[in-house]
């Protein structure tokens, strides 16, 4: 299985901050990397797909980059509704695997 | 719009079989990949496996010996069976839909259903 390692596992930040979350794959996954946002009690939802493509309806303050083994999710200016847990997921080879998650909390 | 809804017992005894169904509305179950994912309380996401509408399946090797996913195109639903459950299988179970290729993101998710093994 391809292992996905996210960092940090938790992060405290303020409204208006710029935040970056990283995800590293244990082997190359090309651009088959997706980012999800999950709020408490809710299912995850796609934010970014294929490493850098913004899902329809997702605010443009979210962006993704990377290819191969190293990827980043950036939120350019945190808004109150962005405090949630974020997961990366590789869909390059089965089984799909997720990172352990990054919990973004209000400072 | 596409909607997925998980259903099944919320409590299963140890050593028994967990059975869940995902009812799909707003789209035909044909032509897409359909997945199960679980999330233990307070923890991260674990991919269980997928089924294509043709019946082709792929499972997480860590669960492969205990898992079976099936599809019923006439009822527009697909199902999960997990045998010999233990407390470690306690989780919220989600069903989700990908695209027409197995390498797609999980675009649509059900609301999830908590299954407790006790």
XYZ file of N, CA and C in Angstrom:
675
model
N 0.844 -1.193 0.000
C 0.000 0.000 0.000
C 0.884 1.249 0.000
N 0.378 2.288 -0.616
C 1.080 3.569 -0.592
C 0.725 4.285 0.696
N 1.741 4.696 1.438
C 1.520 5.406 2.700
C 1.496 6.913 2.428
N 0.551 7.576 3.046
C 0.423 9.029 2.921
C 0.684 9.653 4.283
N 1.619 10.582 4.333
C 1.985 11.220 5.594
C 1.701 12.703 5.512
N 0.811 13.174 6.371
C 0.450 14.583 6.415
C 1.180 15.272 7.546
N 1.469 16.537 7.354
C 1.993 17.342 8.449
C 1.542 18.785 8.292
N 1.280 19.465 9.421
C 1.285 18.897 10.759
C 0.013 18.090 11.008
N -0.062 17.413 12.138
C -1.286 16.694 12.471
C -2.335 17.637 13.067
N -1.866 18.732 13.638
C -2.778 19.768 14.104
C -2.111 21.118 13.949
N -2.949 22.130 13.884
C -2.455 23.467 13.571
C -3.410 24.490 14.167
N -2.874 25.433 14.904
C -3.673 26.548 15.422
C -3.365 27.793 14.608
N -4.390 28.451 14.151
C -4.192 29.634 13.330
C -5.337 30.614 13.554
N -5.143 31.823 13.079
C -6.130 32.888 13.258
C -6.814 33.200 11.941
N -7.998 33.770 12.045
C -8.698 34.242 10.852
C -7.794 35.221 10.102
N -7.692 35.025 8.807
C -6.847 35.867 7.979
C -5.459 35.307 7.723
N -5.045 34.297 8.501
C -3.729 33.690 8.312
C -3.660 32.916 7.007
N -2.439 32.767 6.527
C -2.146 31.866 5.411
C -1.640 30.561 6.006
N -2.199 29.465 5.551
C -1.900 28.151 6.126
C -1.502 27.187 5.023
N -0.487 26.375 5.325
C -0.060 25.346 4.379
C -0.008 23.999 5.083
N -0.591 23.007 4.453
C -0.569 21.622 4.937
C 0.162 20.790 3.888
N 1.026 19.905 4.343
C 1.775 19.097 3.384
C 1.375 17.627 3.468
N 1.561 16.944 2.362
C 1.234 15.528 2.255
C 2.339 14.870 1.431
N 2.899 13.812 1.961
C 3.979 13.105 1.269
C 3.577 11.657 1.048
N 3.773 11.183 -0.180
C 3.481 9.791 -0.520
C 4.745 8.949 -0.422
N 4.565 7.678 -0.090
C 5.720 6.791 0.075
C 6.332 6.370 -1.258
N 5.632 6.632 -2.358
C 6.173 6.440 -3.698
C 5.455 7.410 -4.621
N 5.955 7.550 -5.807
C 5.362 8.511 -6.724
C 3.916 8.154 -7.062
N 3.055 9.172 -7.000
C 1.649 8.982 -7.346
C 1.233 9.942 -8.460
N 2.239 10.431 -9.199
C 1.958 11.398 -10.265
C 1.150 12.552 -9.664
N -0.018 12.840 -10.238
C -0.866 13.894 -9.686
C -2.177 13.353 -9.132
N -2.194 12.061 -8.798
C -3.409 11.441 -8.293
C -3.579 11.709 -6.792
N -3.694 12.969 -6.455
C -3.768 13.388 -5.072
C -4.955 14.314 -4.903
N -5.787 13.984 -3.923
C -7.005 14.738 -3.672
C -6.998 15.230 -2.230
N -7.618 16.370 -2.018
C -7.746 16.945 -0.680
C -9.223 17.028 -0.307
N -9.507 16.659 0.944
C -10.867 16.701 1.462
C -10.903 17.558 2.717
N -12.059 18.159 2.946
C -12.347 18.875 4.181
C -13.451 18.119 4.911
N -13.265 17.919 6.206
C -14.307 17.269 6.996
C -14.601 18.088 8.230
N -15.884 18.384 8.425
C -16.332 19.065 9.624
C -16.980 18.042 10.563
N -17.005 18.352 11.862
C -17.507 17.359 12.832
C -18.900 16.850 12.488
N -19.042 15.530 12.500
C -20.333 14.916 12.240
C -20.750 14.884 10.785
N -19.863 15.301 9.900
C -20.195 15.359 8.471
C -19.254 14.477 7.664
N -19.690 14.126 6.470
C -18.825 13.391 5.561
C -17.778 14.329 4.961
N -16.648 13.788 4.586
C -15.654 14.617 3.879
C -16.222 15.132 2.558
N -15.661 16.256 2.106
C -16.013 16.748 0.780
C -14.740 17.138 0.031
N -14.791 16.951 -1.277
C -13.624 17.223 -2.112
C -13.378 18.726 -2.208
N -12.134 19.128 -1.931
C -11.728 20.523 -2.136
C -10.902 20.660 -3.417
N -9.905 19.806 -3.523
C -8.932 19.830 -4.609
C -8.811 18.420 -5.173
N -8.799 18.281 -6.487
C -8.583 16.969 -7.087
C -7.451 17.035 -8.097
N -6.850 15.892 -8.334
C -5.696 15.823 -9.235
C -4.665 16.875 -8.877
N -4.390 16.978 -7.593
C -3.317 17.803 -7.011
C -3.578 19.298 -7.007
N -4.159 19.835 -8.090
C -4.212 21.290 -8.177
C -5.514 21.841 -8.747
N -6.494 20.986 -8.948
C -7.746 21.430 -9.549
C -8.791 21.726 -8.467
N -9.318 22.931 -8.490
C -10.283 23.358 -7.487
C -11.656 22.798 -7.835
N -12.250 22.098 -6.892
C -13.595 21.555 -7.097
C -14.587 22.719 -7.244
N -15.565 22.511 -8.093
C -16.588 23.528 -8.318
C -17.249 23.926 -7.003
N -17.373 25.232 -6.794
C -18.033 25.739 -5.605
C -17.107 25.969 -4.423
N -15.863 25.524 -4.528
C -14.902 25.718 -3.439
C -14.253 27.088 -3.591
N -14.159 27.862 -2.518
C -13.593 29.213 -2.629
C -12.161 29.214 -3.159
N -11.826 30.254 -3.870
C -10.517 30.340 -4.521
C -9.373 30.554 -3.535
N -9.661 30.780 -2.252
C -8.571 30.879 -1.280
C -7.898 29.522 -1.042
N -8.544 28.447 -1.480
C -7.948 27.120 -1.406
C -7.161 26.844 -2.688
N -5.966 26.305 -2.531
C -5.195 25.903 -3.697
C -4.335 24.699 -3.361
N -4.004 23.943 -4.368
C -3.164 22.765 -4.186
C -2.043 22.746 -5.205
N -0.939 22.119 -4.812
C 0.183 22.006 -5.729
C 0.954 20.731 -5.434
N 1.848 20.400 -6.362
C 2.722 19.254 -6.177
C 2.508 18.176 -7.203
N 3.461 17.267 -7.252
C 3.357 16.072 -8.089
C 4.430 15.100 -7.636
N 4.269 13.850 -8.011
C 5.250 12.855 -7.581
C 4.971 12.386 -6.163
N 5.733 12.870 -5.216
C 5.555 12.439 -3.830
C 5.208 13.566 -2.865
N 5.375 14.800 -3.251
C 5.187 15.917 -2.324
C 4.111 16.885 -2.798
N 3.174 17.161 -1.883
C 2.003 17.958 -2.223
C 1.702 18.939 -1.101
N 1.069 20.037 -1.459
C 0.652 21.014 -0.458
C -0.768 21.488 -0.724
N -1.451 21.775 0.364
C -2.742 22.462 0.342
C -2.522 23.793 1.038
N -2.905 24.870 0.395
C -2.743 26.208 0.957
C -4.092 26.892 1.058
N -4.314 27.507 2.192
C -5.473 28.381 2.370
C -4.900 29.781 2.518
N -5.246 30.666 1.599
C -4.543 31.948 1.526
C -4.934 32.903 2.642
N -6.181 32.872 3.059
C -6.659 33.762 4.118
C -7.781 33.045 4.855
N -7.447 32.483 6.016
C -8.397 31.647 6.732
C -9.682 32.383 7.074
N -10.775 31.706 6.857
C -12.083 32.198 7.243
C -12.641 31.316 8.358
N -13.586 31.825 9.131
C -14.099 31.033 10.271
C -14.621 29.659 9.868
N -15.198 29.568 8.682
C -15.768 28.291 8.237
C -14.711 27.279 7.796
N -13.442 27.686 7.764
C -12.376 26.781 7.319
C -11.812 25.917 8.443
N -12.225 26.197 9.661
C -11.706 25.400 10.772
C -12.378 24.029 10.732
N -11.554 23.022 10.442
C -12.039 21.677 10.124
C -10.820 20.756 10.109
N -11.053 19.508 9.721
C -9.951 18.569 9.532
C -9.781 18.319 8.041
N -8.533 18.291 7.599
C -8.213 18.128 6.184
C -7.457 16.819 5.971
N -7.850 16.116 4.923
C -7.220 14.843 4.579
C -6.736 14.874 3.138
N -5.546 14.318 2.926
C -5.136 14.021 1.562
C -5.465 12.555 1.279
N -5.599 12.240 0.003
C -5.929 10.880 -0.434
C -5.244 10.622 -1.770
N -4.586 9.475 -1.881
C -4.034 9.105 -3.179
C -4.999 8.154 -3.872
N -5.240 8.409 -5.148
C -6.090 7.525 -5.950
C -5.286 6.954 -7.120
N -3.977 6.858 -6.929
C -3.093 6.332 -7.971
C -3.163 4.822 -8.056
N -3.191 4.164 -6.880
C -3.261 2.708 -6.877
C -4.117 2.226 -5.728
N -4.768 1.089 -5.952
C -5.628 0.543 -4.913
C -4.804 -0.244 -3.910
N -5.169 -0.226 -2.638
C -6.297 0.554 -2.114
C -5.974 2.029 -2.013
N -6.963 2.860 -2.305
C -6.793 4.281 -2.027
C -6.375 4.418 -0.569
N -5.512 5.358 -0.278
C -5.111 5.583 1.102
C -5.182 7.068 1.426
N -5.492 7.327 2.685
C -5.635 8.685 3.187
C -4.469 9.031 4.114
N -4.151 10.299 4.162
C -3.290 10.771 5.214
C -4.019 10.703 6.547
N -3.288 10.948 7.616
C -3.888 10.800 8.953
C -4.736 11.994 9.352
N -4.699 13.039 8.539
C -5.528 14.201 8.816
C -4.760 15.334 9.490
N -5.192 16.551 9.219
C -4.670 17.756 9.873
C -5.853 18.521 10.448
N -5.871 18.650 11.761
C -6.962 19.379 12.412
C -6.573 20.838 12.541
N -7.346 21.685 11.912
C -7.085 23.120 11.902
C -7.984 23.774 12.936
N -7.362 24.377 13.938
C -8.114 24.937 15.056
C -7.899 26.448 15.149
N -8.843 27.102 15.793
C -8.757 28.541 15.973
C -7.773 28.873 17.083
N -6.875 29.809 16.808
C -5.929 30.245 17.838
C -6.619 31.258 18.749
N -30.484 15.486 -7.652
C -29.067 15.439 -7.363
C -28.697 14.068 -6.801
N -27.426 13.766 -6.861
C -26.955 12.477 -6.385
C -27.050 12.424 -4.862
N -27.663 11.364 -4.377
C -27.748 11.155 -2.930
C -27.425 9.707 -2.619
N -26.694 9.512 -1.540
C -26.371 8.176 -1.051
C -26.809 8.088 0.405
N -27.383 6.946 0.765
C -27.885 6.788 2.122
C -27.547 5.398 2.626
N -26.741 5.375 3.704
C -26.373 4.110 4.313
C -27.472 3.637 5.258
N -27.676 2.336 5.311
C -28.647 1.780 6.251
C -28.153 0.421 6.735
N -28.584 0.075 7.946
C -28.205 -1.200 8.528
C -28.172 -1.097 10.034
N -27.940 -2.232 10.707
C -27.924 -2.220 12.170
C -26.831 -1.324 12.725
N -27.167 -0.628 13.806
C -26.177 0.230 14.444
C -25.373 -0.498 15.512
N -25.791 -1.705 15.835
C -25.116 -2.477 16.868
C -24.951 -3.908 16.373
N -23.722 -4.393 16.431
C -23.414 -5.754 15.990
C -22.593 -6.433 17.091
N -22.873 -7.698 17.317
C -22.134 -8.425 18.355
C -20.775 -8.890 17.829
N -19.804 -8.980 18.710
C -18.490 -9.512 18.302
C -18.637 -10.889 17.678
N -17.827 -11.134 16.655
C -17.754 -12.378 15.876
C -18.873 -12.494 14.839
N -19.855 -11.586 14.872
C -20.923 -11.657 13.884
C -20.567 -10.856 12.634
N -21.528 -10.769 11.716
C -21.296 -10.105 10.434
C -21.996 -8.758 10.386
N -21.237 -7.754 10.018
C -21.766 -6.400 9.820
C -22.294 -6.333 8.390
N -23.525 -5.863 8.233
C -24.128 -5.740 6.897
C -24.729 -4.357 6.732
N -24.308 -3.658 5.711
C -24.814 -2.322 5.409
C -25.197 -2.241 3.937
N -26.168 -1.390 3.672
C -26.598 -1.113 2.298
C -26.505 0.371 2.036
N -26.100 0.720 0.845
C -26.061 2.106 0.402
C -27.069 2.274 -0.732
N -28.122 3.012 -0.460
C -29.141 3.275 -1.466
C -28.787 4.540 -2.230
N -28.807 4.442 -3.537
C -28.387 5.534 -4.404
C -29.600 6.126 -5.107
N -29.707 7.439 -5.108
C -30.774 8.115 -5.842
C -30.188 9.268 -6.637
N -30.891 9.634 -7.688
C -30.463 10.753 -8.516
C -29.522 10.369 -9.637
N -29.078 9.118 -9.655
C -28.180 8.640 -10.696
C -28.277 7.129 -10.748
N -28.085 6.567 -11.933
C -28.046 5.122 -12.046
C -26.749 4.587 -11.463
N -26.843 3.468 -10.794
C -25.643 2.873 -10.211
C -24.714 2.334 -11.301
N -25.214 2.222 -12.494
C -24.392 1.740 -13.603
C -23.394 2.825 -14.023
N -22.266 2.405 -14.490
C -21.232 3.289 -15.057
C -20.312 3.950 -14.053
N -20.430 3.671 -12.793
C -19.553 4.318 -11.813
C -18.927 3.302 -10.864
N -17.880 3.784 -10.162
C -17.274 3.034 -9.076
C -17.919 3.472 -7.762
N -18.177 2.487 -6.905
C -18.871 2.730 -5.643
C -18.026 2.165 -4.513
N -17.832 2.983 -3.484
C -16.848 2.640 -2.448
C -17.457 2.643 -1.058
N -16.747 1.947 -0.166
C -17.014 2.016 1.273
C -15.746 2.504 1.966
N -15.941 3.417 2.922
C -14.857 3.986 3.721
C -15.349 3.980 5.163
N -14.454 3.821 6.108
C -14.875 3.886 7.501
C -13.969 4.802 8.308
N -14.488 5.243 9.447
C -13.771 6.178 10.304
C -14.058 5.835 11.758
N -13.112 5.209 12.458
C -13.310 4.956 13.890
C -13.502 6.274 14.625
N -14.224 6.261 15.724
C -14.489 7.498 16.459
C -13.207 8.247 16.796
N -13.161 9.521 16.405
C -12.023 10.370 16.715
C -10.772 10.092 15.908
N -10.888 9.266 14.877
C -9.707 8.881 14.103
C -9.878 9.204 12.617
N -8.914 8.757 11.827
C -8.904 9.088 10.411
C -9.694 8.122 9.551
N -9.597 8.342 8.250
C -10.386 7.602 7.264
C -9.629 6.363 6.782
N -10.347 5.266 6.656
C -9.781 4.018 6.136
C -10.628 3.548 4.957
N -9.961 3.326 3.836
C -10.646 2.850 2.635
C -10.883 1.355 2.757
N -12.127 0.916 2.543
C -12.477 -0.498 2.661
C -12.392 -1.198 1.309
N -12.986 -0.583 0.294
C -12.956 -1.205 -1.022
C -13.983 -0.586 -1.947
N -13.964 -1.056 -3.199
C -14.932 -0.539 -4.164
C -15.514 -1.658 -5.012
N -16.615 -1.333 -5.674
C -17.213 -2.215 -6.654
C -17.578 -1.390 -7.871
N -17.345 -1.928 -9.039
C -17.825 -1.336 -10.269
C -19.193 -1.929 -10.549
N -20.018 -1.247 -11.333
C -21.385 -1.722 -11.516
C -21.435 -3.097 -12.179
N -20.366 -3.471 -12.841
C -20.301 -4.794 -13.473
C -20.114 -5.904 -12.445
N -19.750 -5.509 -11.206
C -19.501 -6.487 -10.158
C -18.040 -6.685 -9.826
N -17.172 -6.044 -10.580
C -15.746 -6.128 -10.295
C -15.435 -5.413 -8.987
N -14.636 -6.048 -8.135
C -14.352 -5.482 -6.819
C -12.856 -5.354 -6.564
N -12.531 -4.521 -5.596
C -11.164 -4.402 -5.106
C -11.237 -4.025 -3.646
N -10.462 -4.736 -2.813
C -10.552 -4.549 -1.375
C -9.214 -4.151 -0.778
N -9.283 -3.430 0.334
C -8.096 -3.139 1.116
C -7.517 -4.474 1.617
N -6.240 -4.734 1.338
C -5.661 -6.021 1.768
C -5.794 -6.277 3.261
N -5.826 -5.215 4.051
C -5.923 -5.397 5.499
C -7.276 -5.967 5.926
N -8.271 -5.865 5.060
C -9.620 -6.337 5.367
C -10.104 -7.417 4.401
N -9.296 -7.724 3.399
C -9.747 -8.529 2.270
C -10.348 -9.871 2.675
N -9.800 -10.499 3.698
C -10.282 -11.830 4.077
C -11.662 -11.791 4.719
N -12.117 -10.591 5.117
C -13.388 -10.492 5.839
C -14.452 -9.681 5.101
N -14.104 -9.085 3.977
C -14.989 -8.121 3.316
C -15.591 -8.681 2.036
N -16.839 -8.306 1.808
C -17.464 -8.550 0.511
C -18.360 -7.361 0.184
N -18.189 -6.816 -1.019
C -19.050 -5.733 -1.509
C -19.802 -6.267 -2.721
N -21.091 -6.017 -2.753
C -21.924 -6.479 -3.856
C -22.791 -5.338 -4.359
N -23.327 -5.491 -5.561
C -24.169 -4.462 -6.157
C -25.445 -5.090 -6.690
N -26.530 -4.364 -6.554
C -27.818 -4.782 -7.107
C -28.311 -3.654 -8.000
N -28.080 -3.791 -9.290
C -28.450 -2.701 -10.213
C -29.964 -2.536 -10.311
N -30.715 -3.599 -10.079
C -32.174 -3.482 -10.167
C -32.747 -2.637 -9.032
N -32.053 -2.640 -7.903
C -32.499 -1.839 -6.745
C -31.708 -0.550 -6.597
N -30.749 -0.371 -7.482
C -29.878 0.815 -7.423
C -29.215 0.974 -6.055
N -28.687 -0.128 -5.557
C -27.956 -0.033 -4.305
C -26.779 -1.001 -4.297
N -25.861 -0.765 -3.374
C -24.762 -1.689 -3.196
C -24.584 -1.930 -1.703
N -23.887 -2.999 -1.380
C -23.872 -3.470 0.000
C -22.465 -3.843 0.462
N -22.304 -3.833 1.763
C -21.055 -4.207 2.416
C -21.342 -5.297 3.438
N -20.514 -6.331 3.431
C -20.534 -7.326 4.495
C -19.128 -7.454 5.052
N -19.029 -7.408 6.366
C -17.760 -7.559 7.060
C -17.953 -8.621 8.122
N -17.223 -9.724 7.994
C -17.430 -10.861 8.879
C -16.517 -10.800 10.105
N -16.847 -11.604 11.076
C -16.012 -11.790 12.275
C -15.576 -10.469 12.891
N -16.536 -9.607 13.154
C -16.205 -8.261 13.638
C -15.729 -8.295 15.081
N -14.893 -7.302 15.397
C -14.430 -7.065 16.761
C -14.662 -5.595 17.090
N -14.315 -5.221 18.309
C -14.485 -3.824 18.723
C -13.701 -2.875 17.815
N -12.620 -3.354 17.226
C -11.820 -2.519 16.326
C -12.570 -2.133 15.053
N -13.672 -2.792 14.773
C -14.479 -2.461 13.592
C -15.544 -1.414 13.897
N -15.613 -0.967 15.141
C -16.527 0.116 15.486
C -16.104 1.385 14.757
N -17.012 1.957 14.013
C -16.668 3.108 13.175
C -17.927 3.707 12.558
N -17.781 4.903 12.036
C -18.769 5.436 11.104
C -18.419 4.887 9.727
N -19.391 4.281 9.083
C -19.195 3.711 7.760
C -19.857 4.621 6.729
N -19.056 5.003 5.742
C -19.548 5.849 4.663
C -19.564 5.069 3.348
N -20.574 5.325 2.536
C -20.517 4.904 1.146
C -20.261 6.144 0.297
N -19.647 5.931 -0.842
C -19.263 7.069 -1.678
C -19.230 6.648 -3.138
N -19.331 7.653 -4.005
C -19.276 7.415 -5.438
C -18.082 8.098 -6.056
N -17.356 7.331 -6.871
C -16.278 7.924 -7.631
C -16.782 8.319 -9.003
N -15.956 8.010 -10.009
C -16.346 8.321 -11.384
C -16.362 7.024 -12.176
N -16.169 7.149 -13.478
C -16.184 5.960 -14.325
C -14.811 5.304 -14.410
N -13.842 5.874 -13.713
C -12.512 5.281 -13.616
C -12.175 5.101 -12.153
N -11.379 4.087 -11.867
C -11.120 3.772 -10.456
C -10.211 4.784 -9.790
N -9.504 5.596 -10.587
C -8.536 6.528 -10.018
C -9.128 7.895 -9.703
N -10.431 8.003 -9.642
C -11.058 9.317 -9.419
C -11.195 9.618 -7.931
N -11.406 10.876 -7.600
C -11.749 11.221 -6.214
C -13.106 10.632 -5.849
N -13.415 10.712 -4.569
C -14.731 10.282 -4.091
C -15.620 11.509 -4.098
N -16.389 11.666 -5.150
C -17.104 12.908 -5.377
C -18.325 13.072 -4.477
N -19.040 12.002 -4.255
C -20.271 12.084 -3.484
C -20.210 11.088 -2.335
N -20.672 11.520 -1.177
C -20.635 10.696 0.020
C -22.025 10.608 0.653
N -22.268 9.480 1.311
C -23.429 9.408 2.176
C -23.147 10.142 3.476
N -24.152 10.229 4.317
C -23.998 10.943 5.586
C -23.220 10.135 6.612
N -23.089 8.821 6.372
C -22.391 7.956 7.303
C -23.339 7.337 8.313
N -22.990 6.136 8.746
C -23.771 5.468 9.779
C -22.814 4.849 10.787
N -23.090 5.086 12.062
C -22.236 4.555 13.114
C -22.613 3.108 13.396
N -21.611 2.245 13.342
C -21.801 0.854 13.715
C -20.915 0.568 14.916
N -21.540 0.119 15.976
C -20.827 -0.214 17.202
C -20.783 -1.730 17.348
N -19.613 -2.262 17.628
C -19.477 -3.699 17.873
C -19.364 -3.893 19.387
N -20.378 -4.506 19.941
C -20.394 -4.706 21.392
C -21.386 -5.789 21.745
